[in-house]
mmCIF file of C-alpha atoms and ligand atoms in Angstrom:
data_model
loop_
_atom_site.group_PDB
_atom_site.id
_atom_site.type_symbol
_atom_site.label_atom_id
_atom_site.label_comp_id
_atom_site.label_asym_id
_atom_site.label_seq_id
_atom_site.Cartn_x
_atom_site.Cartn_y
_atom_site.Cartn_z
ATOM 1 C CA UNK P 10 -10.427 -10.024 48.931
ATOM 2 C CA UNK P 11 -9.562 -7.316 45.825
ATOM 3 C CA UNK P 12 -5.951 -7.429 45.642
ATOM 4 C CA UNK P 13 -5.322 -5.016 42.601
ATOM 5 C CA UNK P 14 -3.444 -1.742 43.958
ATOM 6 C CA UNK P 15 -2.415 -0.615 40.516
ATOM 7 C CA UNK P 16 -3.728 3.227 40.741
ATOM 8 C CA UNK P 17 -2.232 4.128 37.515
ATOM 9 C CA UNK P 18 -1.164 2.645 33.945
ATOM 10 C CA UNK P 19 2.882 1.857 34.352
ATOM 11 C CA UNK P 20 2.728 1.918 30.345
ATOM 12 C CA UNK P 21 1.155 5.062 28.651
ATOM 13 C CA UNK P 22 0.368 6.352 25.307
ATOM 14 C CA UNK P 23 3.057 8.955 24.198
ATOM 15 C CA UNK P 24 2.693 11.864 21.724
ATOM 16 C CA UNK P 25 5.051 10.554 18.994
ATOM 17 C CA UNK P 26 7.878 12.644 17.886
ATOM 18 C CA UNK P 27 7.532 13.720 14.324
ATOM 19 C CA UNK P 28 10.464 12.862 11.868
ATOM 20 C CA UNK P 29 10.503 16.246 10.249
ATOM 21 C CA UNK P 30 10.434 19.761 11.803
ATOM 22 C CA UNK P 31 7.366 21.860 12.332
ATOM 23 C CA UNK P 32 8.324 24.218 9.721
ATOM 24 C CA UNK P 33 9.337 21.422 7.019
ATOM 25 C CA UNK P 34 5.929 20.806 5.328
ATOM 26 C CA UNK P 35 5.342 24.395 4.630
ATOM 27 C CA UNK P 36 3.795 25.668 2.756
ATOM 28 C CA UNK P 37 1.642 22.460 2.730
ATOM 29 C CA UNK P 38 1.026 22.724 6.425
ATOM 30 C CA UNK P 39 2.355 25.652 7.777
ATOM 31 C CA UNK P 40 4.813 25.881 11.386
ATOM 32 C CA UNK P 41 1.462 27.346 13.464
ATOM 33 C CA UNK P 42 -0.984 24.722 11.637
ATOM 34 C CA UNK P 43 1.382 21.945 12.168
ATOM 35 C CA UNK P 44 2.580 22.560 15.663
ATOM 36 C CA UNK P 45 -0.873 23.334 16.722
ATOM 37 C CA UNK P 46 -2.084 20.029 15.621
ATOM 38 C CA UNK P 47 0.589 17.824 16.884
ATOM 39 C CA UNK P 48 1.152 19.452 20.242
ATOM 40 C CA UNK P 49 -2.388 20.536 21.028
ATOM 41 C CA UNK P 50 -4.939 18.135 19.134
ATOM 42 C CA UNK P 51 -2.778 14.891 18.880
ATOM 43 C CA UNK P 52 -1.566 15.822 22.474
ATOM 44 C CA UNK P 53 -5.015 15.873 23.845
ATOM 45 C CA UNK P 54 -6.188 12.568 22.493
ATOM 46 C CA UNK P 55 -2.953 11.086 24.009
ATOM 47 C CA UNK P 56 -3.577 12.460 27.274
ATOM 48 C CA UNK P 57 -7.365 11.613 27.456
ATOM 49 C CA UNK P 58 -6.921 7.989 26.617
ATOM 50 C CA UNK P 59 -4.120 7.491 29.619
ATOM 51 C CA UNK P 60 -6.618 9.597 31.799
ATOM 52 C CA UNK P 61 -9.519 7.284 31.002
ATOM 53 C CA UNK P 62 -7.212 4.274 31.333
ATOM 54 C CA UNK P 63 -5.828 5.589 34.924
ATOM 55 C CA UNK P 64 -9.576 5.904 35.636
ATOM 56 C CA UNK P 65 -10.175 2.362 34.969
ATOM 57 C CA UNK P 66 -7.103 1.133 36.957
ATOM 58 C CA UNK P 67 -8.310 3.372 40.055
ATOM 59 C CA UNK P 68 -11.651 1.690 39.733
ATOM 60 C CA UNK P 69 -10.629 -1.864 39.682
ATOM 61 C CA UNK P 70 -8.261 -0.826 42.634
ATOM 62 C CA UNK P 71 -11.113 0.216 44.675
ATOM 63 C CA UNK P 72 -13.577 -2.370 43.166
ATOM 64 C CA UNK P 73 -15.759 0.255 42.013
ATOM 65 C CA UNK P 74 -18.081 0.139 39.095
ATOM 66 C CA UNK P 75 -17.137 1.585 35.619
ATOM 67 C CA UNK P 76 -20.257 2.932 33.260
ATOM 68 C CA UNK P 77 -18.838 0.497 30.520
ATOM 69 C CA UNK P 78 -20.800 2.307 27.449
ATOM 70 C CA UNK P 79 -19.863 5.997 28.097
ATOM 71 C CA UNK P 80 -16.299 5.132 29.135
ATOM 72 C CA UNK P 81 -15.457 2.627 26.346
ATOM 73 C CA UNK P 82 -17.008 4.663 23.668
ATOM 74 C CA UNK P 83 -14.809 7.696 25.023
ATOM 75 C CA UNK P 84 -11.791 5.048 25.348
ATOM 76 C CA UNK P 85 -11.941 4.056 21.711
ATOM 77 C CA UNK P 86 -12.697 7.600 20.263
ATOM 78 C CA UNK P 87 -9.327 8.693 22.003
ATOM 79 C CA UNK P 88 -7.196 5.664 21.298
ATOM 80 C CA UNK P 89 -8.578 6.126 17.785
ATOM 81 C CA UNK P 90 -7.529 9.599 17.642
ATOM 82 C CA UNK P 91 -4.155 8.829 18.902
ATOM 83 C CA UNK P 92 -3.412 5.825 16.413
ATOM 84 C CA UNK P 93 -4.865 7.776 13.380
ATOM 85 C CA UNK P 94 -2.686 10.557 13.805
ATOM 86 C CA UNK P 95 0.385 8.626 14.232
ATOM 87 C CA UNK P 96 -0.124 7.103 11.262
ATOM 88 C CA UNK P 97 -0.995 10.282 9.581
ATOM 89 C CA UNK P 98 2.156 11.969 10.766
ATOM 90 C CA UNK P 99 4.042 8.973 9.179
ATOM 91 C CA UNK P 100 2.197 9.471 6.273
ATOM 92 C CA UNK P 101 3.367 13.046 5.415
ATOM 93 C CA UNK P 102 7.119 14.340 4.446
ATOM 94 C CA UNK P 103 8.705 17.324 3.240
ATOM 95 C CA UNK P 104 7.753 18.191 -0.683
ATOM 96 C CA UNK P 105 9.634 16.104 -3.040
ATOM 97 C CA UNK P 106 11.043 13.631 -0.719
ATOM 98 C CA UNK P 107 8.077 11.144 -0.773
ATOM 99 C CA UNK P 108 8.985 9.552 -4.265
ATOM 100 C CA UNK P 109 6.161 7.402 -5.774
ATOM 101 C CA UNK P 110 4.437 4.165 -5.103
ATOM 102 C CA UNK P 111 7.437 1.356 -5.448
ATOM 103 C CA UNK P 112 7.568 -2.167 -4.985
ATOM 104 C CA UNK P 113 4.340 -4.321 -3.726
ATOM 105 C CA UNK P 114 2.404 -1.037 -2.789
ATOM 106 C CA UNK P 115 2.861 0.261 -6.601
ATOM 107 C CA UNK P 116 2.004 -3.734 -7.662
ATOM 108 C CA UNK P 117 -1.204 -3.782 -5.317
ATOM 109 C CA UNK P 118 -2.397 -0.521 -6.007
ATOM 110 C CA UNK P 119 -2.298 -0.719 -9.556
ATOM 111 C CA UNK P 120 -3.803 -4.244 -9.213
ATOM 112 C CA UNK P 121 -6.644 -2.953 -7.171
ATOM 113 C CA UNK P 122 -7.500 0.575 -8.747
ATOM 114 C CA UNK P 123 -6.054 0.165 -12.203
ATOM 115 C CA UNK P 124 -3.321 3.051 -11.423
ATOM 116 C CA UNK P 125 -1.861 5.024 -9.229
ATOM 117 C CA UNK P 126 -3.863 8.337 -10.900
ATOM 118 C CA UNK P 127 -7.311 6.280 -10.076
ATOM 119 C CA UNK P 128 -6.224 5.335 -6.662
ATOM 120 C CA UNK P 129 -5.464 8.765 -5.764
ATOM 121 C CA UNK P 130 -8.800 10.041 -7.457
ATOM 122 C CA UNK P 131 -10.749 7.388 -5.146
ATOM 123 C CA UNK P 132 -8.853 8.475 -2.006
ATOM 124 C CA UNK P 133 -9.340 12.373 -2.597
ATOM 125 C CA UNK P 134 -13.209 11.760 -2.727
ATOM 126 C CA UNK P 135 -13.195 9.800 0.159
ATOM 127 C CA UNK P 136 -11.320 12.724 1.857
ATOM 128 C CA UNK P 137 -13.700 15.396 0.540
ATOM 129 C CA UNK P 138 -16.848 13.464 0.946
ATOM 130 C CA UNK P 139 -16.478 12.954 4.459
ATOM 131 C CA UNK P 140 -19.176 14.278 6.466
ATOM 132 C CA UNK P 141 -18.061 16.729 9.207
ATOM 133 C CA UNK P 142 -15.047 15.315 11.029
ATOM 134 C CA UNK P 143 -13.273 12.275 9.910
ATOM 135 C CA UNK P 144 -10.502 10.578 7.725
ATOM 136 C CA UNK P 145 -9.632 8.814 4.706
ATOM 137 C CA UNK P 146 -7.577 5.776 5.329
ATOM 138 C CA UNK P 147 -5.999 3.233 3.261
ATOM 139 C CA UNK P 148 -5.866 -0.280 4.602
ATOM 140 C CA UNK P 149 -4.969 -3.516 3.699
ATOM 141 C CA UNK P 150 -7.022 -6.719 4.317
ATOM 142 C CA UNK P 151 -5.377 -9.791 4.839
ATOM 143 C CA UNK P 152 -8.208 -11.962 4.085
ATOM 144 C CA UNK P 153 -8.937 -10.761 0.842
ATOM 145 C CA UNK P 154 -5.245 -9.526 -0.047
ATOM 146 C CA UNK P 155 -5.953 -6.500 -1.406
ATOM 147 C CA UNK P 156 -5.909 -2.731 -0.488
ATOM 148 C CA UNK P 157 -9.395 -0.940 0.462
ATOM 149 C CA UNK P 158 -9.953 2.704 1.051
ATOM 150 C CA UNK P 159 -12.185 3.375 4.089
ATOM 151 C CA UNK P 160 -13.788 6.476 5.555
ATOM 152 C CA UNK P 161 -13.784 7.001 9.153
ATOM 153 C CA UNK P 162 -16.063 9.076 11.033
ATOM 154 C CA UNK P 163 -14.729 10.987 13.748
ATOM 155 C CA UNK P 164 -11.881 8.661 15.008
ATOM 156 C CA UNK P 165 -14.106 5.263 14.273
ATOM 157 C CA UNK P 166 -15.825 5.419 17.444
ATOM 158 C CA UNK P 167 -16.754 1.900 18.986
ATOM 159 C CA UNK P 168 -15.387 0.219 15.750
ATOM 160 C CA UNK P 169 -12.703 -2.524 16.017
ATOM 161 C CA UNK P 170 -10.226 -1.726 13.829
ATOM 162 C CA UNK P 171 -9.603 -5.018 12.237
ATOM 163 C CA UNK P 172 -7.337 -3.467 9.472
ATOM 164 C CA UNK P 173 -3.858 -2.281 9.661
ATOM 165 C CA UNK P 174 -3.628 1.391 8.106
ATOM 166 C CA UNK P 175 -0.923 2.171 5.734
ATOM 167 C CA UNK P 176 -1.689 5.922 5.378
ATOM 168 C CA UNK P 177 -4.157 8.347 6.967
ATOM 169 C CA UNK P 178 -5.651 11.927 6.147
ATOM 170 C CA UNK P 179 -6.813 14.110 8.448
ATOM 171 C CA UNK P 180 -9.877 15.921 7.332
ATOM 172 C CA UNK P 181 -11.216 17.261 10.602
ATOM 173 C CA UNK P 182 -11.282 20.780 10.397
ATOM 174 C CA UNK P 183 -8.576 21.451 13.063
ATOM 175 C CA UNK P 184 -6.057 19.745 10.235
ATOM 176 C CA UNK P 185 -6.296 22.722 8.270
ATOM 177 C CA UNK P 186 -8.225 25.523 9.046
ATOM 178 C CA UNK P 187 -5.618 27.875 10.022
ATOM 179 C CA UNK P 188 -4.042 27.371 6.344
ATOM 180 C CA UNK P 189 -6.805 26.801 4.270
ATOM 181 C CA UNK P 190 -10.102 28.168 6.269
ATOM 182 C CA UNK P 191 -13.100 26.033 4.681
ATOM 183 C CA UNK P 192 -11.318 24.875 1.441
ATOM 184 C CA UNK P 193 -10.648 21.176 2.261
ATOM 185 C CA UNK P 194 -10.046 20.413 -1.602
ATOM 186 C CA UNK P 195 -7.142 22.506 -1.665
ATOM 187 C CA UNK P 196 -5.902 21.001 1.542
ATOM 188 C CA UNK P 197 -6.346 17.332 -0.300
ATOM 189 C CA UNK P 198 -4.763 18.315 -3.548
ATOM 190 C CA UNK P 199 -1.908 19.505 -1.705
ATOM 191 C CA UNK P 200 -1.438 16.615 0.575
ATOM 192 C CA UNK P 201 -0.397 14.360 -2.579
ATOM 193 C CA UNK P 202 2.880 16.099 -2.964
ATOM 194 C CA UNK P 203 3.596 15.420 0.890
ATOM 195 C CA UNK P 204 3.048 11.402 0.920
ATOM 196 C CA UNK P 205 6.022 9.398 2.051
ATOM 197 C CA UNK P 206 5.376 6.611 -0.193
ATOM 198 C CA UNK P 207 8.302 4.863 0.952
ATOM 199 C CA UNK P 208 6.948 4.510 4.368
ATOM 200 C CA UNK P 209 3.352 3.694 3.264
ATOM 201 C CA UNK P 210 5.087 0.911 1.150
ATOM 202 C CA UNK P 211 7.092 0.050 4.446
ATOM 203 C CA UNK P 212 3.956 -0.857 6.657
ATOM 204 C CA UNK P 213 2.805 -2.925 3.638
ATOM 205 C CA UNK P 214 6.011 -5.051 2.975
ATOM 206 C CA UNK P 215 5.649 -5.885 7.143
ATOM 207 C CA UNK P 216 2.225 -7.428 6.449
ATOM 208 C CA UNK P 217 3.206 -9.271 3.429
ATOM 209 C CA UNK P 218 6.442 -10.678 4.797
HETATM 210 MN MN1 MN D 474 -6.555 15.666 13.522
#
C-alpha cells in the first residue's frame, strides 16, 4: 500500500531578495533591465523548479510513473538557473562599493592566475566566448585547493555541480539586451566595476575555514 500523501512540496525554492535596489546598479544595469531579469526571468526558474517538484510529489502520491529523462533534465535546468542567478545577484553591488580582492581570495587568485588583472582577462574571455546562452563562473576546487574558471552552457543542464560557485556572470542575452543590445563585450567590461569582492571572498573563506 502506497502511503505517501504529500501533494505539494512543503519547502519551496524562493526568489531571493536583492541586497540593493533596482535603481542601484545603474548605469551598469538600468532599473528596467534589473527588474525584468530578477522578477521575470529568475522568478520563472524558481517557479518552474517548484512546479516540477510538485509534479514529482503528485506522481509519487498517486504511485504514477515519472518521465525520468525529460523531467530530470528540466529540473536540472531550472534549479541550475535558480542557483546561478542567486550567485549572480550576490556577485554584484553598486559601483564603487565592491573594493578589491582581499585576504585569501587575493592570495588564491594571484597564486593561480599570476595577477588579478590576468584573472579578470581570463574570466572575461570565458564570458565573451560562451556560445549562445551561458555563464562564466569562478569555482573553488577543494580537491586541488585552487580556483578554476568554468564556462557553463545554459544553466549547466544535467551536470552535477561539484564545485561551490564563488562568483557568476550571466551572459544570456536576457541579462543585458535592454541596456547593451547585442554588445556583450561592453556589458562584460562594465561588470568589473560592480563586483562585490568582499562577498566573493566571504564565500571562499567559508570553504577554507
Ligand atoms: Mn539570467
